[in-house]
PDB file of C-alpha atoms in Angstrom:
ATOM      1  CA  MET A 204      99.345  69.334 101.804  1.00  0.00           C
ATOM      2  CA  ARG A 205      99.481  72.258  98.659  1.00  0.00           C
ATOM      3  CA  ILE A 206      96.725  73.815  97.296  1.00  0.00           C
ATOM      4  CA  LEU A 207      97.127  76.234  93.459  1.00  0.00           C
ATOM      5  CA  GLY A 208      94.375  78.475  93.098  1.00  0.00           C
ATOM      6  CA  ILE A 209      92.453  79.700  89.868  1.00  0.00           C
ATOM      7  CA  ASP A 210      90.370  82.805  88.590  1.00  0.00           C
ATOM      8  CA  PRO A 211      90.331  81.584  84.949  1.00  0.00           C
ATOM      9  CA  GLY A 212      90.064  84.714  82.011  1.00  0.00           C
ATOM     10  CA  ILE A 213      92.161  84.704  78.639  1.00  0.00           C
ATOM     11  CA  ALA A 214      93.577  87.670  79.005  1.00  0.00           C
ATOM     12  CA  ILE A 215      94.892  87.580  82.890  1.00  0.00           C
ATOM     13  CA  VAL A 216      95.314  84.170  84.555  1.00  0.00           C
ATOM     14  CA  GLY A 217      94.838  84.382  88.540  1.00  0.00           C
ATOM     15  CA  PHE A 218      96.735  81.497  90.901  1.00  0.00           C
ATOM     16  CA  GLY A 219      98.254  81.092  94.050  1.00  0.00           C
ATOM     17  CA  PHE A 220      99.829  78.610  95.667  1.00  0.00           C
ATOM     18  CA  ILE A 221      99.322  78.197  99.497  1.00  0.00           C
ATOM     19  CA  ASP A 222      99.834  75.665 101.773  1.00  0.00           C
ATOM     20  CA  LYS A 223      97.660  74.106 104.448  1.00  0.00           C
ATOM     21  CA  VAL A 224      99.143  71.869 107.754  1.00  0.00           C
ATOM     22  CA  GLY A 225      96.228  71.217 110.372  1.00  0.00           C
ATOM     23  CA  SER A 226      94.696  74.596 110.121  1.00  0.00           C
ATOM     24  CA  LYS A 227      97.070  77.073 109.415  1.00  0.00           C
ATOM     25  CA  VAL A 228      96.676  78.019 105.302  1.00  0.00           C
ATOM     26  CA  THR A 229     100.869  80.163 104.441  1.00  0.00           C
ATOM     27  CA  PRO A 230     100.955  81.655 100.981  1.00  0.00           C
ATOM     28  CA  VAL A 231     103.436  80.473  98.981  1.00  0.00           C
ATOM     29  CA  GLN A 232     103.312  81.912  95.746  1.00  0.00           C
ATOM     30  CA  TYR A 233     100.535  84.676  93.388  1.00  0.00           C
ATOM     31  CA  GLY A 234     100.687  86.358  90.992  1.00  0.00           C
ATOM     32  CA  CYS A 235      98.683  85.790  87.138  1.00  0.00           C
ATOM     33  CA  ILE A 236      99.077  85.028  84.000  1.00  0.00           C
ATOM     34  CA  GLN A 237      99.058  87.105  81.058  1.00  0.00           C
ATOM     35  CA  THR A 238      98.791  87.435  77.958  1.00  0.00           C
ATOM     36  CA  GLU A 239      98.341  90.219  75.555  1.00  0.00           C
ATOM     37  CA  ALA A 240      94.902  91.383  73.708  1.00  0.00           C
ATOM     38  CA  HIS A 241      95.452  91.585  69.923  1.00  0.00           C
ATOM     39  CA  THR A 242      96.988  88.154  69.599  1.00  0.00           C
ATOM     40  CA  PRO A 243      95.481  85.312  68.157  1.00  0.00           C
ATOM     41  CA  ASP A 244      93.249  83.103  70.857  1.00  0.00           C
ATOM     42  CA  GLU A 245      94.430  80.173  69.610  1.00  0.00           C
ATOM     43  CA  GLU A 246      97.642  82.052  70.951  1.00  0.00           C
ATOM     44  CA  ARG A 247      96.568  83.080  74.435  1.00  0.00           C
ATOM     45  CA  LEU A 248      95.120  79.681  75.096  1.00  0.00           C
ATOM     46  CA  LEU A 249      98.934  78.235  73.877  1.00  0.00           C
ATOM     47  CA  HIS A 250     100.725  80.342  76.676  1.00  0.00           C
ATOM     48  CA  VAL A 251      97.679  79.881  79.272  1.00  0.00           C
ATOM     49  CA  TYR A 252      98.473  76.371  78.804  1.00  0.00           C
ATOM     50  CA  GLU A 253     102.352  76.584  78.568  1.00  0.00           C
ATOM     51  CA  ALA A 254     103.018  78.351  81.620  1.00  0.00           C
ATOM     52  CA  MET A 255     100.316  76.721  83.813  1.00  0.00           C
ATOM     53  CA  LEU A 256     102.624  73.702  83.478  1.00  0.00           C
ATOM     54  CA  GLN A 257     106.039  75.345  84.563  1.00  0.00           C
ATOM     55  CA  LEU A 258     103.516  76.454  87.212  1.00  0.00           C
ATOM     56  CA  ILE A 259     102.572  73.443  88.042  1.00  0.00           C
ATOM     57  CA  ASP A 260     105.941  71.724  87.617  1.00  0.00           C
ATOM     58  CA  LYS A 261     108.114  74.640  90.160  1.00  0.00           C
ATOM     59  CA  TYR A 262     105.540  74.930  92.999  1.00  0.00           C
ATOM     60  CA  LYS A 263     104.432  70.942  92.358  1.00  0.00           C
ATOM     61  CA  PRO A 264     100.082  71.281  94.020  1.00  0.00           C
ATOM     62  CA  ASP A 265      99.351  68.095  95.501  1.00  0.00           C
ATOM     63  CA  SER A 266      95.301  69.285  94.479  1.00  0.00           C
ATOM     64  CA  VAL A 267      93.620  72.404  92.024  1.00  0.00           C
ATOM     65  CA  ALA A 268      90.950  74.661  92.415  1.00  0.00           C
ATOM     66  CA  PHE A 269      89.444  76.329  89.561  1.00  0.00           C
ATOM     67  CA  GLU A 270      85.962  78.867  90.151  1.00  0.00           C
ATOM     68  CA  LYS A 271      83.317  77.885  88.639  1.00  0.00           C
ATOM     69  CA  LEU A 272      82.161  80.840  85.474  1.00  0.00           C
ATOM     70  CA  PHE A 273      79.183  82.365  85.566  1.00  0.00           C
ATOM     71  CA  PHE A 274      78.409  85.372  82.910  1.00  0.00           C
ATOM     72  CA  ASN A 275      74.956  86.834  82.254  1.00  0.00           C
ATOM     73  CA  ARG A 276      75.724  89.503  79.775  1.00  0.00           C
ATOM     74  CA  ASN A 277      79.319  88.825  77.988  1.00  0.00           C
ATOM     75  CA  VAL A 278      78.264  85.688  75.566  1.00  0.00           C
ATOM     76  CA  THR A 279      82.052  86.947  73.899  1.00  0.00           C
ATOM     77  CA  THR A 280      84.196  86.973  76.795  1.00  0.00           C
ATOM     78  CA  ALA A 281      81.882  83.731  78.536  1.00  0.00           C
ATOM     79  CA  MET A 282      82.791  81.415  75.127  1.00  0.00           C
ATOM     80  CA  SER A 283      86.996  82.719  75.601  1.00  0.00           C
ATOM     81  CA  VAL A 284      86.803  82.869  78.909  1.00  0.00           C
ATOM     82  CA  SER A 285      85.720  78.969  79.104  1.00  0.00           C
ATOM     83  CA  GLN A 286      88.059  77.724  76.378  1.00  0.00           C
ATOM     84  CA  ALA A 287      91.037  79.413  78.816  1.00  0.00           C
ATOM     85  CA  ARG A 288      89.250  77.120  82.301  1.00  0.00           C
ATOM     86  CA  GLY A 289      89.129  73.906  79.606  1.00  0.00           C
ATOM     87  CA  VAL A 290      93.385  74.211  78.819  1.00  0.00           C
ATOM     88  CA  LEU A 291      93.288  74.759  82.927  1.00  0.00           C
ATOM     89  CA  ILE A 292      91.699  72.071  83.687  1.00  0.00           C
ATOM     90  CA  LEU A 293      93.868  69.146  81.267  1.00  0.00           C
ATOM     91  CA  ALA A 294      97.497  71.122  82.592  1.00  0.00           C
ATOM     92  CA  ALA A 295      96.318  70.036  85.831  1.00  0.00           C
ATOM     93  CA  THR A 296      94.210  66.573  84.219  1.00  0.00           C
ATOM     94  CA  GLN A 297      97.554  66.022  82.371  1.00  0.00           C
ATOM     95  CA  ARG A 298     100.351  66.105  85.533  1.00  0.00           C
ATOM     96  CA  GLY A 299      97.538  63.881  87.792  1.00  0.00           C
ATOM     97  CA  LEU A 300      96.503  66.443  90.174  1.00  0.00           C
ATOM     98  CA  PRO A 301      92.693  66.397  92.297  1.00  0.00           C
ATOM     99  CA  ILE A 302      90.372  69.388  91.052  1.00  0.00           C
ATOM    100  CA  GLY A 303      87.427  71.274  92.640  1.00  0.00           C
ATOM    101  CA  GLU A 304      85.478  73.300  92.035  1.00  0.00           C
ATOM    102  CA  TYR A 305      83.319  76.257  93.177  1.00  0.00           C
ATOM    103  CA  THR A 306      80.717  78.809  92.564  1.00  0.00           C
ATOM    104  CA  PRO A 307      81.541  82.275  93.961  1.00  0.00           C
ATOM    105  CA  MET A 308      79.051  81.980  96.736  1.00  0.00           C
ATOM    106  CA  GLN A 309      80.692  79.047  98.176  1.00  0.00           C
ATOM    107  CA  VAL A 310      83.927  80.803  97.670  1.00  0.00           C
ATOM    108  CA  LYS A 311      82.640  83.644  99.302  1.00  0.00           C
ATOM    109  CA  GLN A 312      80.544  81.767 102.604  1.00  0.00           C
ATOM    110  CA  ALA A 313      84.163  79.955 102.939  1.00  0.00           C
ATOM    111  CA  VAL A 314      86.546  83.375 103.675  1.00  0.00           C
ATOM    112  CA  VAL A 315      84.290  86.004 104.645  1.00  0.00           C
ATOM    113  CA  GLY A 316      81.129  83.564 106.452  1.00  0.00           C
ATOM    114  CA  TYR A 317      78.461  85.154 103.994  1.00  0.00           C
ATOM    115  CA  GLY A 318      77.550  84.072 100.607  1.00  0.00           C
ATOM    116  CA  LYS A 319      76.544  87.695  99.059  1.00  0.00           C
ATOM    117  CA  ALA A 320      80.053  89.183 100.448  1.00  0.00           C
ATOM    118  CA  GLU A 321      80.948  92.090  98.187  1.00  0.00           C
ATOM    119  CA  LYS A 322      84.248  91.520  96.712  1.00  0.00           C
ATOM    120  CA  LYS A 323      86.404  94.184  98.865  1.00  0.00           C
ATOM    121  CA  GLN A 324      85.148  92.430 101.572  1.00  0.00           C
ATOM    122  CA  VAL A 325      86.884  88.275 100.011  1.00  0.00           C
ATOM    123  CA  GLN A 326      90.342  90.258  99.515  1.00  0.00           C
ATOM    124  CA  GLU A 327      91.106  91.914 102.876  1.00  0.00           C
ATOM    125  CA  MET A 328      89.675  88.753 104.102  1.00  0.00           C
ATOM    126  CA  VAL A 329      92.685  86.955 102.119  1.00  0.00           C
ATOM    127  CA  ARG A 330      94.711  89.278 102.763  1.00  0.00           C
ATOM    128  CA  MET A 331      94.329  88.173 106.468  1.00  0.00           C
ATOM    129  CA  PHE A 332      94.270  85.089 106.587  1.00  0.00           C
ATOM    130  CA  LEU A 333      97.083  85.197 104.812  1.00  0.00           C
ATOM    131  CA  ARG A 334      98.558  87.323 106.932  1.00  0.00           C
ATOM    132  CA  LEU A 335     100.163  89.831 103.789  1.00  0.00           C
ATOM    133  CA  GLN A 336     101.172  93.401 103.697  1.00  0.00           C
ATOM    134  CA  VAL A 337      98.775  94.134 100.784  1.00  0.00           C
ATOM    135  CA  VAL A 338      95.809  92.189  99.126  1.00  0.00           C
ATOM    136  CA  PRO A 339      97.278  90.964  96.204  1.00  0.00           C
ATOM    137  CA  LYS A 340      96.282  92.694  92.402  1.00  0.00           C
ATOM    138  CA  PRO A 341      95.340  92.152  89.940  1.00  0.00           C
ATOM    139  CA  ASP A 342      91.525  91.554  91.588  1.00  0.00           C
ATOM    140  CA  ASP A 343      92.295  87.772  89.895  1.00  0.00           C
ATOM    141  CA  VAL A 344      95.153  86.936  92.171  1.00  0.00           C
ATOM    142  CA  ALA A 345      93.392  87.366  95.384  1.00  0.00           C
ATOM    143  CA  ASP A 346      90.120  86.089  93.793  1.00  0.00           C
ATOM    144  CA  ALA A 347      92.821  82.856  93.325  1.00  0.00           C
ATOM    145  CA  LEU A 348      93.664  82.519  96.597  1.00  0.00           C
ATOM    146  CA  ALA A 349      90.066  82.805  98.089  1.00  0.00           C
ATOM    147  CA  VAL A 350      89.222  80.179  96.012  1.00  0.00           C
ATOM    148  CA  ALA A 351      92.693  78.308  97.119  1.00  0.00           C
ATOM    149  CA  ILE A 352      91.411  79.038 100.745  1.00  0.00           C
ATOM    150  CA  CYS A 353      87.610  78.165  99.901  1.00  0.00           C
ATOM    151  CA  HIS A 354      89.928  74.709  98.611  1.00  0.00           C
ATOM    152  CA  ALA A 355      91.926  74.416 102.224  1.00  0.00           C
ATOM    153  CA  HIS A 356      89.073  74.566 103.850  1.00  0.00           C
ATOM    154  CA  SER A 357      86.299  72.190 101.675  1.00  0.00           C
ATOM    155  CA  TYR A 358      88.487  69.540 100.895  1.00  0.00           C
ATOM    156  CA  THR A 359      89.374  69.353 105.288  1.00  0.00           C
ATOM    157  CA  LEU A 360      85.478  68.461 105.971  1.00  0.00           C
ATOM    158  CA  ASN A 361      84.980  66.825 102.298  1.00  0.00           C
ATOM    159  CA  SER A 362      87.769  64.347 103.501  1.00  0.00           C
ATOM    160  CA  LYS A 363      86.187  63.950 106.884  1.00  0.00           C
ATOM    161  CA  ILE A 364      82.971  63.325 104.457  1.00  0.00           C
ATOM    162  CA  ASN A 365      84.059  60.716 102.098  1.00  0.00           C
ATOM    163  CA  GLU A 366      86.030  58.778 105.309  1.00  0.00           C
ATOM    164  CA  VAL A 367      82.721  57.795 107.080  1.00  0.00           C
ATOM    165  CA  LEU A 368      81.717  57.188 103.930  1.00  0.00           C
ATOM    166  CA  ARG A 369      83.788  54.475 103.313  1.00  0.00           C
ATOM    167  CA  LYS A 370      83.379  53.143 106.491  1.00  0.00           C
TER     168      LYS A 370
END
């Protein structure tokens, strides 16, 4: 199963493709989509959307996992990130991909085993899980891989629960 994890943003969208075979997860490709700061929002959103479609078409994930947004300060940032998240969800939906969504606490719990883990702990666990030499940069990339790992763990559990419920 190939999973695409996404850390949404307007300036930087982190993405990470992983393969899950049995209990083993391996990295396929990861990086970020970046937009220029003084570009009109509509152009930034179009760039994010088109770049995501290209990535989906190239790496052909079986499902997509997003980090749910959490903002406690800047409403302006929240709005533009929400718009970016919307075009990213649209891209995945247009390609017929199932979507999972996880709170930051759920991601931390799945990757570190503690829902209030520090960002550095999550990044180091991502590096270890995927047997990488260094923590992926920028932080958005490591966050996207953490979301993908969370989905890999949750998807297995959710599939088993749904199997039992169908009987």
